[in-house]
Amino acid sequence: MNRSKSLAATSKSITAMARKRSSKTTLIFFLLLSLLAFLSFLPVFASLPSLPSYSHSHDLHFHLPRHQRLHRRQKISVRKFEIAEDKFWKDGKPFQIIGGDLHYFRVLPEYWEDRLLRAKALGLNTVQTYIPWNLHEPEAGKLVFEGIADLVSFLKLCQKLGLLVMLRAGPYICAEWDLGGFPAWLLSIHPDVRLRSSDPAYLQKVEGWWGVLLPKVAPLLYGNGGPIIMVQIENEFGSCGNDKAYLSHLVKLARGHLGEDIILYTTDGGSRETLEKGTIQGDGVFAAVDFTTGDNPWPIFKLQKQFNSPGKSPPLSSEFYTGWLTHWSEKMARTDADFTAAALEKIMLQNGSVVLYMAHGGTNFGFYNGANTGADESDYKPDLTSYDYDAPITESGDVDNAKFKAIRRVMGKFSSVSLPSVPPNNKKTGYGSIQLKRTAFLFDLLDEIDPLHIVEAESPTAMEYLNQMFGFVLYVSEYVAKTGGSKLVIPKVHDRAQVFISCSPEVNGGQVSYVGTLERWSNQAINLPNVKCVSSTSLFILVENMGRVNYGPYIFDRKGILSSVYVDGSVLKRWKMISIPFHNLNEVPKFNPVIQVASKFHKVSAGKKLEHKSVGVGGPSFYTGHFSIDTKTEVTDTYISLRGWGKGIAFVNEFNIGRYWPTSGPQCNLYIPAPILRQGENVLVIFELESPNPELMVDSVDQPDFTCGPGQASVHQNEDGKASASLLTPNPLGLRTF
């Protein structure tokens, strides 16, 4: 049905009902006078706590006949967002949600307003965002709500700009975010907690988190004068479990903190099975759906009605996919602009509400990218640093593209107000080539580390048990080599382990040799050569956490070496563990022994040439470079191109801009927003794991690049028929091998 005709019909019906009620005017007037007389005595009771503003109107509205409720909704004067007649109603008027996901934690705070204004120019009246628990509580009991984690400021900014908010409070969010938003310290609890369940140990932690979070957002609910119209419980729970007690407990917690009037909702795939498992019928929780872009939406919306109370099922696609995620070693996901816009219009033509996922993707800064798995947990697929998502507003905020224009054309047809003008793309600058210098080789630093900061144990210890949630762990042990060489087997390593060996310093100066790489997705035995050491041979295993699984049955994803280590069939004992956590998006490690020593080496290297224990130019090393921005020049966004480099992480002015891996691809360049930069000198530090660019050069450029790829990638079919790639790295480091 045409939307304008529907509203006209409703208006005529309301007018007719108003005439029927005219005979009651005198009685109602008398009652209002009595009520005003009573209210005049309220100061006497000023010391008593006031009732919530919504309770009286809510009860009165509930007891009115249906036709009077409709009339009341048109005359309502208080702020209220509700569901009735299979529609959303805002302040008594039918309302079509035209929304989009835009995550505050993937955009620097200095750019929040810029991105929200672009979302508004796209045609949105509502913003949907997740809340990642791990961003706000990186350590148990340590709460962070500043900087990029300043949720309240983001919500207030949405309101200032006239945007409503749908808040996805978790505690699980998925979102292609590390561990689905759960803090990794949950994985260090013994005995293991059962995530996303009614396990009392898990619920206790959730209660503590929501006991802090929900009171912060309660004043910003729509009924309290804020922008929040709906709050989501969990996320796509029907795809993973069937624990109704857990979901009901979350509803009880939310109601306890937020009150009865706020609309709570769930989101699940548009199938009967997922809706049966993931919805919370009987608790007054609205069930929304998501489905593949291009699917016929209306049979799915008809199914949605079966999981909502009568009259309580406005059609809502709470995740309308504008693009898709991309893993390392895959081609960049792209979807057709006209196809996407046409699918969107099919929903909106019949007054369906929709939330674009994503309106603007942003960036997985730091170590917060998530990962997926396939048939089993070894079929591991980590996400890129970029979360561009092929969304209409690109990673850097660009809107001059076909998809933005196509979606805006559709949005404009259904918007109740004229759309704002489209802002121009933000300026980007290529600041030229940056010459780097190798300032420290990882293994040069080990002798300088205080033994008090080294953990010793009989068996390898998982990263989380070392009180480290992100970054790298260096595992060190010794073995006695056989004459013909030995074989190393590590059944379970998460996620990528580079293996090195060396003799004692008396033999060859303690030079470190690379022997191979074990990857979670292609774990094979490694042959250890006989280096003819005088005594035992030192074994070094550098393990990288590449991002925890965020979706599916394998999200309980600890990192590091998670099994025994075997050399020639015997279990290797007596291990030393050295943490290398680095800065993350919202926290700085209390102490990082490797970085502390590396800083000292950097100062030394400025004055003289260092002798390194490695043979060749590769291996895990720190590289530092400087570039200047003229004080008379505007500081703008840029990208750094890592073409010619191997794999690692990059920091600009001590900000962790994320992982790079151009040999795997498709991402070649890392996005650097202008607020990270400054006029004058800027410092780039790279921790390169394999081989640097031979010229030790990085280029600052003015555009993204997703055309890198694995020149030595082998593509195989998983059991689900999808292709994935494993990078073959026989010796990418340039170190001596035997």
XYZ file of C-alpha atoms in Angstrom:
738
model
C 0.000 0.000 0.000
C 1.165 3.544 -0.754
C 2.411 5.162 2.450
C 0.675 8.545 1.943
C -2.705 6.870 1.229
C -2.345 4.780 4.363
C -1.777 7.885 6.498
C -4.725 9.676 4.864
C -7.029 6.755 5.631
C -5.862 6.721 9.224
C -6.517 10.479 9.543
C -10.128 10.115 8.298
C -10.767 7.265 10.709
C -9.460 9.306 13.616
C -11.659 12.279 12.730
C -14.762 10.048 12.709
C -13.897 8.579 16.088
C -13.332 12.044 17.529
C -16.935 13.043 16.614
C -18.303 9.945 18.400
C -16.504 10.954 21.575
C -17.716 14.592 21.646
C -20.556 13.723 24.052
C -18.027 12.803 26.711
C -16.263 16.181 26.670
C -18.058 17.627 29.733
C -17.299 14.635 31.932
C -13.651 14.591 30.894
C -13.383 18.334 31.601
C -14.765 17.812 35.123
C -12.284 15.013 35.773
C -9.394 17.183 34.600
C -10.401 19.944 37.034
C -10.454 17.406 39.866
C -7.014 16.181 38.867
C -5.623 19.742 38.845
C -7.011 20.320 42.326
C -5.235 17.208 43.544
C -1.966 18.251 41.898
C -2.007 21.536 43.814
C -1.278 19.563 47.007
C 1.794 17.830 45.581
C 4.364 20.104 47.328
C 3.289 18.532 50.619
C 4.682 15.231 49.344
C 7.857 16.679 47.797
C 10.107 14.477 49.938
C 8.620 11.312 48.504
C 10.248 9.717 45.437
C 8.384 10.534 42.238
C 6.917 7.822 40.070
C 8.331 7.344 36.569
C 6.702 9.767 34.176
C 5.508 6.965 31.937
C 3.572 4.833 34.418
C 0.238 6.696 34.616
C -0.154 7.273 30.892
C 0.901 3.693 30.203
C -1.771 2.225 32.509
C -4.521 4.556 31.292
C -3.688 3.836 27.678
C -3.765 0.092 28.316
C -7.335 0.147 29.685
C -8.848 2.273 26.920
C -10.799 0.576 24.117
C -8.861 0.073 20.890
C -10.498 2.947 18.981
C -9.895 5.329 21.907
C -6.243 4.218 22.155
C -5.766 5.182 18.503
C -7.350 8.590 19.110
C -5.210 9.098 22.199
C -2.071 8.257 20.244
C -2.825 11.078 17.789
C -3.389 13.578 20.646
C -0.441 12.487 22.790
C 1.846 15.283 23.963
C 4.499 13.400 25.967
C 7.544 11.773 24.378
C 6.771 8.144 23.692
C 8.007 5.513 21.258
C 5.839 2.397 21.061
C 4.532 -0.449 18.923
C 0.851 -0.860 18.080
C -1.261 -1.790 15.061
C 1.852 -3.488 13.601
C 3.535 -0.094 13.331
C 6.079 1.958 15.189
C 4.624 5.113 16.755
C 6.644 8.154 17.748
C 4.821 10.734 19.856
C 1.482 9.434 18.626
C 2.332 9.366 14.929
C 3.240 6.406 12.703
C 6.988 6.191 12.231
C 9.120 4.351 9.707
C 12.606 3.525 10.972
C 15.165 4.390 8.312
C 18.311 3.408 10.123
C 21.866 2.297 9.718
C 24.631 0.768 11.798
C 27.488 3.118 12.626
C 29.786 1.954 15.418
C 31.350 4.608 17.631
C 34.245 2.262 18.471
C 35.322 2.035 14.823
C 35.550 5.802 14.329
C 37.767 8.297 16.165
C 35.668 10.593 18.416
C 36.882 13.620 16.476
C 35.071 12.169 13.443
C 31.828 11.044 15.076
C 29.939 14.172 14.041
C 31.331 14.044 10.517
C 30.178 10.457 10.014
C 26.766 11.034 11.616
C 26.113 14.033 9.365
C 26.978 11.885 6.351
C 24.581 9.207 7.622
C 21.889 11.845 7.921
C 22.610 13.040 4.379
C 22.168 9.431 3.257
C 18.592 9.677 4.555
C 18.807 8.032 7.972
C 16.626 9.059 10.894
C 18.072 6.398 13.230
C 21.513 5.068 14.095
C 22.054 1.563 15.413
C 25.224 0.714 17.328
C 26.632 -2.163 19.305
C 28.304 -1.783 22.703
C 31.458 -3.935 22.969
C 31.945 -5.027 26.566
C 35.671 -5.635 26.005
C 36.251 -2.023 24.947
C 34.742 -0.726 28.174
C 36.134 -3.325 30.600
C 39.537 -4.396 29.194
C 40.527 -5.688 32.621
C 38.143 -7.156 35.175
C 36.814 -4.272 37.241
C 38.564 -1.583 35.170
C 35.872 0.458 33.444
C 36.674 2.754 30.512
C 34.206 5.333 29.201
C 36.593 7.940 27.829
C 37.982 8.684 24.387
C 36.749 6.276 21.750
C 34.820 4.498 24.550
C 32.830 7.622 25.505
C 29.463 6.087 24.714
C 27.384 8.734 26.478
C 28.955 11.554 24.457
C 28.255 9.640 21.253
C 24.606 9.166 22.188
C 24.208 12.815 23.120
C 25.759 13.795 19.800
C 23.216 11.623 17.976
C 20.450 13.485 19.763
C 21.997 16.875 19.020
C 22.006 15.986 15.317
C 18.381 14.784 15.391
C 19.104 11.060 15.097
C 17.328 8.378 17.099
C 19.304 5.403 18.433
C 18.766 1.659 18.530
C 21.220 0.374 21.130
C 22.601 -3.162 20.882
C 23.696 -3.767 24.457
C 24.879 -7.360 24.134
C 26.402 -8.740 26.243
C 27.341 -10.654 23.061
C 27.435 -8.550 19.893
C 29.239 -10.557 17.140
C 30.068 -7.494 14.962
C 33.266 -9.013 13.486
C 34.808 -7.799 16.759
C 37.243 -9.745 18.929
C 35.395 -12.492 20.877
C 32.055 -11.014 19.835
C 32.583 -8.152 22.265
C 33.228 -10.312 25.316
C 36.293 -9.293 27.349
C 39.021 -11.895 26.910
C 39.616 -12.086 30.647
C 36.433 -14.168 30.830
C 38.564 -16.913 29.249
C 41.002 -16.818 32.189
C 38.384 -17.790 34.764
C 38.649 -21.279 36.238
C 36.595 -23.383 35.892
C 35.627 -22.296 32.396
C 32.547 -20.124 32.151
C 29.947 -21.052 29.550
C 29.485 -17.928 27.456
C 25.997 -17.030 26.241
C 24.269 -19.326 28.706
C 22.532 -19.373 32.075
C 25.767 -20.499 33.738
C 25.693 -18.645 37.114
C 29.388 -17.728 36.887
C 28.825 -16.099 33.502
C 25.604 -14.362 34.533
C 27.335 -12.905 37.573
C 29.820 -11.150 35.300
C 27.031 -9.962 32.989
C 25.099 -8.568 35.932
C 28.160 -6.646 37.059
C 28.725 -5.207 33.578
C 25.110 -4.268 32.922
C 24.895 -2.885 36.447
C 27.379 -0.244 35.297
C 26.338 0.154 31.651
C 22.546 0.327 31.769
C 22.273 3.036 34.458
C 24.569 5.154 32.263
C 22.229 4.942 29.273
C 18.900 5.001 31.173
C 18.714 8.825 31.279
C 19.100 8.797 27.490
C 16.048 6.637 26.786
C 13.487 8.325 24.571
C 10.886 8.491 27.336
C 13.435 10.251 29.535
C 14.206 12.876 26.922
C 17.039 11.050 25.133
C 17.465 9.492 21.680
C 17.309 5.744 22.520
C 14.101 4.225 21.170
C 14.971 0.508 21.450
C 17.517 -1.704 23.237
C 18.570 -5.058 21.790
C 18.979 -8.165 23.944
C 21.837 -10.490 22.894
C 22.395 -10.916 19.138
C 21.229 -13.629 16.737
C 21.016 -16.065 19.637
C 18.829 -18.406 17.600
C 21.820 -19.236 15.417
C 23.807 -20.721 18.284
C 21.682 -21.810 21.235
C 18.297 -22.465 22.777
C 18.583 -21.264 26.376
C 15.348 -19.415 27.112
C 16.252 -19.062 30.795
C 19.335 -17.074 29.774
C 17.395 -14.753 27.481
C 14.660 -14.224 30.076
C 17.277 -13.382 32.677
C 18.712 -10.711 30.387
C 15.221 -9.267 29.899
C 14.701 -9.131 33.658
C 18.035 -7.369 34.129
C 17.276 -4.858 31.391
C 13.802 -4.094 32.727
C 15.217 -3.655 36.213
C 17.595 -0.941 35.021
C 15.651 0.605 32.149
C 12.002 0.320 33.185
C 8.972 -1.186 31.498
C 8.357 1.313 28.709
C 11.512 0.914 26.647
C 11.136 -1.452 23.673
C 13.466 -4.419 24.059
C 14.159 -6.370 20.880
C 15.978 -9.372 19.506
C 17.509 -9.882 16.070
C 17.580 -13.302 14.411
C 17.832 -14.776 10.948
C 14.545 -14.985 9.097
C 13.965 -18.738 9.444
C 11.550 -20.578 11.704
C 14.355 -22.448 13.459
C 16.378 -19.367 14.393
C 13.283 -17.436 15.456
C 12.058 -20.286 17.633
C 15.390 -20.431 19.434
C 16.246 -16.749 19.597
C 12.990 -14.943 20.395
C 11.543 -14.328 23.854
C 7.800 -14.695 23.476
C 5.652 -13.765 26.429
C 8.122 -11.246 27.846
C 6.997 -8.321 25.697
C 10.176 -8.396 23.631
C 9.897 -7.392 19.982
C 11.396 -9.898 17.508
C 13.156 -8.339 14.510
C 14.671 -10.259 11.606
C 17.605 -10.139 9.227
C 18.060 -11.964 5.933
C 20.145 -12.003 2.780
C 19.881 -8.863 0.661
C 17.743 -9.695 -2.349
C 15.553 -12.270 -0.584
C 11.812 -11.616 -0.877
C 11.239 -9.778 2.433
C 7.513 -10.127 2.844
C 7.222 -13.880 3.473
C 9.912 -13.383 6.118
C 8.006 -10.491 7.690
C 4.894 -12.707 7.684
C 6.881 -15.350 9.574
C 8.135 -12.647 11.940
C 4.515 -11.944 12.962
C 4.181 -15.443 14.367
C 6.858 -14.624 16.938
C 5.371 -11.324 18.097
C 2.139 -10.584 19.943
C -0.877 -9.601 17.814
C -0.482 -6.039 16.580
C 3.107 -5.929 17.824
C 5.008 -6.882 14.661
C 5.949 -3.921 12.477
C 8.106 -5.319 9.658
C 11.748 -4.531 10.518
C 14.916 -5.749 8.869
C 17.377 -4.824 11.610
C 20.379 -5.818 9.480
C 19.929 -4.989 5.802
C 23.324 -5.853 4.339
C 24.798 -3.122 2.153
C 28.001 -5.126 1.654
C 29.890 -7.859 3.436
C 32.939 -8.567 5.570
C 36.324 -9.636 4.173
C 38.956 -11.967 5.605
C 42.664 -11.968 4.863
C 43.499 -13.892 1.676
C 40.093 -13.185 0.140
C 39.128 -10.721 -2.554
C 37.514 -7.570 -1.221
C 33.770 -8.131 -0.832
C 31.756 -5.919 -3.191
C 28.014 -5.736 -3.886
C 26.193 -3.965 -6.695
C 24.801 -0.534 -5.846
C 21.632 -0.731 -7.959
C 20.841 -4.268 -6.773
C 21.215 -3.176 -3.140
C 19.029 -0.108 -3.645
C 16.311 -2.106 -5.426
C 16.176 -4.653 -2.591
C 15.917 -1.813 -0.093
C 13.027 -0.219 -1.950
C 11.038 -3.482 -1.881
C 10.981 -3.258 1.910
C 10.217 0.440 2.174
C 7.469 0.522 -0.466
C 5.131 -1.309 1.904
C 6.039 0.725 4.994
C 8.681 -1.717 6.149
C 11.378 -0.369 8.444
C 15.014 -1.074 7.775
C 18.467 -0.673 9.316
C 21.440 -0.713 6.946
C 24.299 -2.945 8.023
C 26.545 -1.077 7.546
C 25.822 2.586 6.826
C 29.463 3.275 7.671
C 31.892 0.506 8.550
C 35.005 2.231 9.848
C 38.204 0.559 11.025
C 39.241 -2.280 13.345
C 41.964 -0.256 15.021
C 44.378 -1.985 17.349
C 43.887 -5.716 17.887
C 40.075 -5.773 17.962
C 39.341 -7.435 14.624
C 37.322 -10.624 14.911
C 37.493 -13.899 12.994
C 35.271 -16.655 11.687
C 35.598 -20.415 11.431
C 34.345 -22.922 8.919
C 33.798 -26.637 9.396
C 35.947 -26.748 12.540
C 37.946 -24.381 14.721
C 41.105 -24.921 12.680
C 39.375 -23.473 9.604
C 40.200 -20.037 10.913
C 39.574 -16.808 8.962
C 40.664 -13.538 10.589
C 39.124 -10.241 9.486
C 40.946 -7.345 7.892
C 41.957 -4.197 9.745
C 39.657 -2.249 7.432
C 35.954 -2.624 8.144
C 34.960 -0.752 5.009
C 32.245 -3.390 4.401
C 31.564 -1.864 0.970
C 29.150 0.393 2.850
C 27.719 3.553 1.240
C 29.936 5.658 3.530
C 33.440 4.280 3.055
C 36.063 3.595 5.720
C 37.414 7.142 5.387
C 33.942 8.718 5.175
C 33.769 9.156 1.403
C 30.247 9.506 -0.027
C 30.953 10.287 -3.676
C 30.212 6.759 -4.849
C 27.484 4.846 -6.661
C 26.134 3.000 -3.629
C 25.661 6.140 -1.519
C 23.861 7.844 -4.383
C 21.621 4.855 -5.151
C 20.580 4.338 -1.522
C 20.042 8.060 -0.972
C 17.669 8.143 -3.964
C 15.569 5.422 -2.350
C 15.705 6.991 1.117
C 14.613 10.336 -0.303
C 11.354 8.833 -1.537
C 10.309 7.831 1.964
C 11.829 10.482 4.202
C 9.284 12.724 5.931
C 11.670 15.678 5.595
C 13.954 16.970 2.876
C 17.358 15.293 3.002
C 20.356 17.430 3.967
C 22.834 18.308 1.256
C 25.642 15.814 0.707
C 28.971 16.939 2.169
C 32.095 16.608 0.041
C 34.625 13.864 0.650
C 37.197 14.708 3.295
C 40.537 15.777 1.900
C 43.322 13.192 1.914
C 47.022 13.813 1.396
C 49.946 11.660 0.413
C 52.857 12.867 2.544
C 55.433 11.034 0.451
C 57.974 8.320 1.156
C 59.016 7.549 4.723
C 62.467 6.109 5.267
C 62.619 3.626 8.142
C 65.535 2.256 10.121
C 65.763 -1.077 11.863
C 66.044 -0.165 15.528
C 65.856 -3.547 17.254
C 65.745 -7.265 16.475
C 63.374 -9.016 18.857
C 65.903 -11.598 19.998
C 68.488 -8.927 20.787
C 66.195 -7.728 23.545
C 65.805 -10.961 25.480
C 69.024 -10.747 27.496
C 67.963 -7.326 28.769
C 64.612 -8.425 30.185
C 64.327 -8.645 33.958
C 63.743 -12.318 34.923
C 60.957 -11.134 37.231
C 58.897 -10.417 34.125
C 59.292 -13.897 32.663
C 56.744 -16.589 33.550
C 58.075 -20.123 33.966
C 55.976 -23.302 33.878
C 56.305 -26.987 33.032
C 53.895 -26.641 30.089
C 53.064 -23.767 27.739
C 50.530 -21.359 29.196
C 47.675 -19.737 27.261
C 47.914 -16.000 26.705
C 44.876 -15.250 28.880
C 46.393 -17.071 31.863
C 49.393 -14.761 31.555
C 46.972 -11.871 32.131
C 47.591 -10.803 28.541
C 44.680 -10.421 26.147
C 46.223 -9.241 22.858
C 49.473 -9.164 20.931
C 52.179 -11.848 21.027
C 53.731 -14.360 23.398
C 57.264 -15.698 22.995
C 57.574 -19.283 24.246
C 61.127 -20.463 25.023
C 62.393 -23.963 25.827
C 65.300 -26.310 25.018
C 65.665 -29.719 23.403
C 68.444 -32.107 22.500
C 68.743 -32.352 18.735
C 69.216 -35.658 16.951
C 71.978 -36.176 14.413
C 69.567 -36.383 11.501
C 67.398 -33.543 12.728
C 64.197 -33.523 14.781
C 60.489 -33.096 14.185
C 58.372 -30.447 15.981
C 54.611 -30.957 16.416
C 52.219 -28.550 18.156
C 48.686 -29.956 17.821
C 46.919 -26.755 18.845
C 48.305 -23.264 18.321
C 46.187 -20.105 18.119
C 46.850 -18.522 15.775
C 50.210 -18.284 14.030
C 53.575 -19.455 15.355
C 57.001 -18.641 13.953
C 59.652 -21.115 15.040
C 63.316 -20.243 15.619
C 66.308 -22.107 17.047
C 69.763 -21.137 18.257
C 72.791 -22.519 20.063
C 74.458 -20.982 23.079
C 76.493 -17.795 22.429
C 79.785 -19.724 22.554
C 78.981 -21.691 19.412
C 77.918 -19.100 16.834
C 77.373 -15.972 18.826
C 73.851 -17.062 19.665
C 72.627 -16.409 16.144
C 68.928 -17.154 15.696
C 67.725 -19.180 12.718
C 64.193 -19.330 11.371
C 62.938 -22.863 10.662
C 59.255 -22.503 9.795
C 55.770 -21.254 10.566
C 52.817 -23.117 12.048
C 49.392 -21.729 11.212
C 46.130 -22.663 12.857
C 44.540 -23.243 9.451
C 47.394 -25.304 8.014
C 49.106 -26.867 11.006
C 51.841 -29.274 9.945
C 54.933 -30.706 11.565
C 58.159 -28.721 11.223
C 61.554 -30.279 10.682
C 64.164 -28.954 13.101
C 67.686 -29.162 11.639
C 70.669 -30.457 13.554
C 72.651 -27.301 14.298
C 75.337 -29.245 16.197
C 75.057 -27.255 19.381
C 77.488 -28.111 22.170
C 74.653 -28.813 24.560
C 70.916 -28.412 24.101
C 69.307 -26.273 21.400
C 67.183 -23.268 22.299
C 63.693 -23.272 20.786
C 61.797 -19.987 20.347
C 58.139 -19.946 19.290
C 56.606 -16.523 18.662
C 52.807 -16.837 18.685
C 50.528 -14.125 17.329
C 46.932 -13.644 18.436
C 45.319 -12.676 15.114
C 41.854 -11.957 16.540
C 39.384 -14.100 18.436
C 36.469 -15.851 16.787
C 33.330 -13.718 17.086
C 30.615 -16.012 15.725
C 29.614 -19.654 15.814
C 30.315 -22.621 18.076
C 34.039 -21.893 18.540
C 33.976 -18.446 20.153
C 35.628 -19.765 23.329
C 38.897 -18.952 21.612
C 41.942 -18.828 23.866
C 45.244 -17.781 22.311
C 48.815 -19.028 22.374
C 50.047 -22.625 22.562
C 47.059 -24.609 23.823
C 48.495 -28.140 23.803
C 51.666 -29.975 24.627
C 54.643 -29.437 22.342
C 56.288 -32.565 20.947
C 59.854 -32.980 19.696
C 60.452 -36.392 18.166
C 57.315 -37.672 19.859
C 58.316 -36.593 23.393
C 56.578 -33.842 25.333
C 58.791 -30.825 25.790
C 58.816 -29.458 29.348
C 60.159 -26.422 31.212
C 58.928 -23.352 29.381
C 59.493 -19.640 29.731
C 56.814 -17.221 28.526
C 57.520 -13.588 27.643
C 54.539 -11.300 27.006
C 54.597 -8.822 24.133
C 51.183 -7.116 24.467
C 51.699 -3.670 22.793
C 49.279 -0.750 23.003
C 45.695 -1.504 22.110
C 42.879 0.804 21.092
C 41.730 1.763 24.577
C 44.546 0.714 26.879
C 48.289 0.814 27.384
C 49.874 -2.276 29.000
C 50.974 -1.637 32.561
C 54.353 -3.081 31.696
C 55.768 -4.434 28.490
C 59.326 -5.678 29.041
C 60.067 -6.061 25.335
C 58.904 -2.578 24.409
C 60.740 -1.062 27.353
C 63.989 -2.630 26.206
C 63.243 -1.795 22.553
C 62.959 1.872 23.501
C 66.425 1.732 25.018
C 67.803 0.084 21.881
C 66.167 2.761 19.733
C 68.087 5.457 21.599
C 71.330 3.512 21.250
C 70.771 2.877 17.539
C 70.532 6.587 16.892
C 74.196 6.907 17.735
C 75.803 3.732 16.380
C 75.249 0.687 14.242
C 73.862 -2.329 16.109
C 75.050 -5.884 15.662
C 72.124 -8.282 15.470
C 71.979 -11.966 16.281
C 70.022 -12.765 13.136
C 71.554 -13.863 9.852
C 69.988 -11.901 6.992
C 67.734 -8.841 7.131
C 64.396 -10.388 8.147
C 62.806 -11.727 11.278
C 60.692 -10.064 13.960
C 62.137 -6.571 14.231
C 61.211 -2.989 15.052
C 61.542 -0.292 12.390
C 61.161 3.420 12.985
C 60.684 6.328 10.593
C 59.748 9.998 10.767
C 57.785 12.269 8.480
C 56.914 15.927 8.821
C 53.806 17.958 8.085
C 54.491 21.621 7.499
C 53.108 23.895 10.205
C 51.379 25.951 7.506
C 49.786 22.866 5.940
C 46.375 21.499 6.872
C 46.593 18.086 8.514
C 44.418 15.641 6.583
C 43.728 11.906 6.415
C 46.280 9.693 4.732
C 47.087 6.029 4.132
C 50.365 4.200 4.501
C 51.145 1.666 1.804
C 52.829 -1.500 3.084
C 53.463 -3.015 -0.344
C 56.731 -4.879 -0.280
C 56.534 -5.604 3.446
C 55.604 -8.948 4.977
C 53.320 -9.049 8.010
C 53.064 -7.049 11.195
C 51.504 -4.132 13.025
C 51.976 -0.389 12.679
C 51.864 2.543 15.087
C 51.620 6.223 14.220
C 52.396 8.608 17.063
C 51.942 5.668 19.464
C 48.441 4.915 18.132
C 47.957 1.300 17.056
C 46.481 1.644 13.576
C 46.248 -2.127 13.128
C 47.639 -5.154 11.335
C 49.049 -5.300 7.831
C 49.651 -8.377 5.667
C 49.974 -7.387 2.008
C 51.489 -10.743 1.041
C 48.136 -12.251 1.986
C 45.922 -9.344 0.919
C 43.636 -7.903 -0.135
C 44.400 -4.867 2.053
C 47.602 -3.048 1.057
C 47.145 0.299 2.794
C 46.261 1.233 6.357
C 43.961 4.208 6.960
C 45.350 6.990 9.182
C 42.724 9.559 10.225
C 43.923 13.144 10.534
C 43.352 13.361 14.322
C 46.196 10.869 14.820
C 48.608 13.141 12.960
C 50.088 16.483 13.944
C 51.908 19.377 12.377
C 55.657 18.955 12.658
C 57.272 15.572 13.243
C 55.252 12.336 13.177
C 56.662 8.946 14.156
C 55.902 5.650 12.433
C 56.908 2.414 14.203
C 56.486 -0.983 12.564
C 56.849 -4.386 14.153
C 57.608 -6.525 11.097
C 57.429 -10.281 11.629
C 58.935 -11.494 8.383
C 60.661 -9.485 5.660
C 60.734 -5.698 5.358
C 60.641 -3.785 2.137
C 64.227 -4.102 0.814
C 64.545 -0.327 0.739
C 63.011 0.022 4.245
C 60.524 2.429 2.723
C 56.837 3.107 3.384
C 54.743 5.483 1.281
C 52.095 7.853 2.597
C 49.400 7.962 -0.110
C 45.987 9.557 -0.575
C 43.788 6.557 -1.371
C 42.956 3.028 -0.199
C 44.203 -0.068 -1.991
C 42.629 -3.505 -1.743
C 44.444 -5.156 -4.641
C 47.220 -6.939 -2.774
C 47.122 -10.721 -2.743
C 48.901 -13.925 -1.897
C 51.277 -14.681 -4.711
C 51.869 -18.076 -3.128
C 48.361 -18.789 -1.912
C 46.734 -22.172 -2.323
C 42.971 -22.055 -2.554
C 40.943 -24.985 -1.255
C 37.261 -25.753 -0.842
C 35.864 -26.092 2.648
C 33.079 -28.488 3.498
C 30.596 -25.641 3.086
C 31.804 -25.130 -0.475
C 33.379 -21.753 0.191
C 36.910 -21.064 -0.937
C 39.611 -20.015 1.497
C 43.332 -19.539 1.123
C 46.372 -20.593 3.099
C 49.571 -18.682 2.678
C 52.556 -20.897 2.007
C 55.525 -19.425 3.841
C 58.521 -21.773 3.579
C 61.021 -19.030 4.480
C 59.669 -15.498 4.234
C 62.079 -14.023 6.759
C 65.353 -13.852 4.939
C 66.993 -15.566 7.911
C 69.464 -18.417 7.647
C 67.854 -21.844 7.432
C 69.516 -25.251 7.384
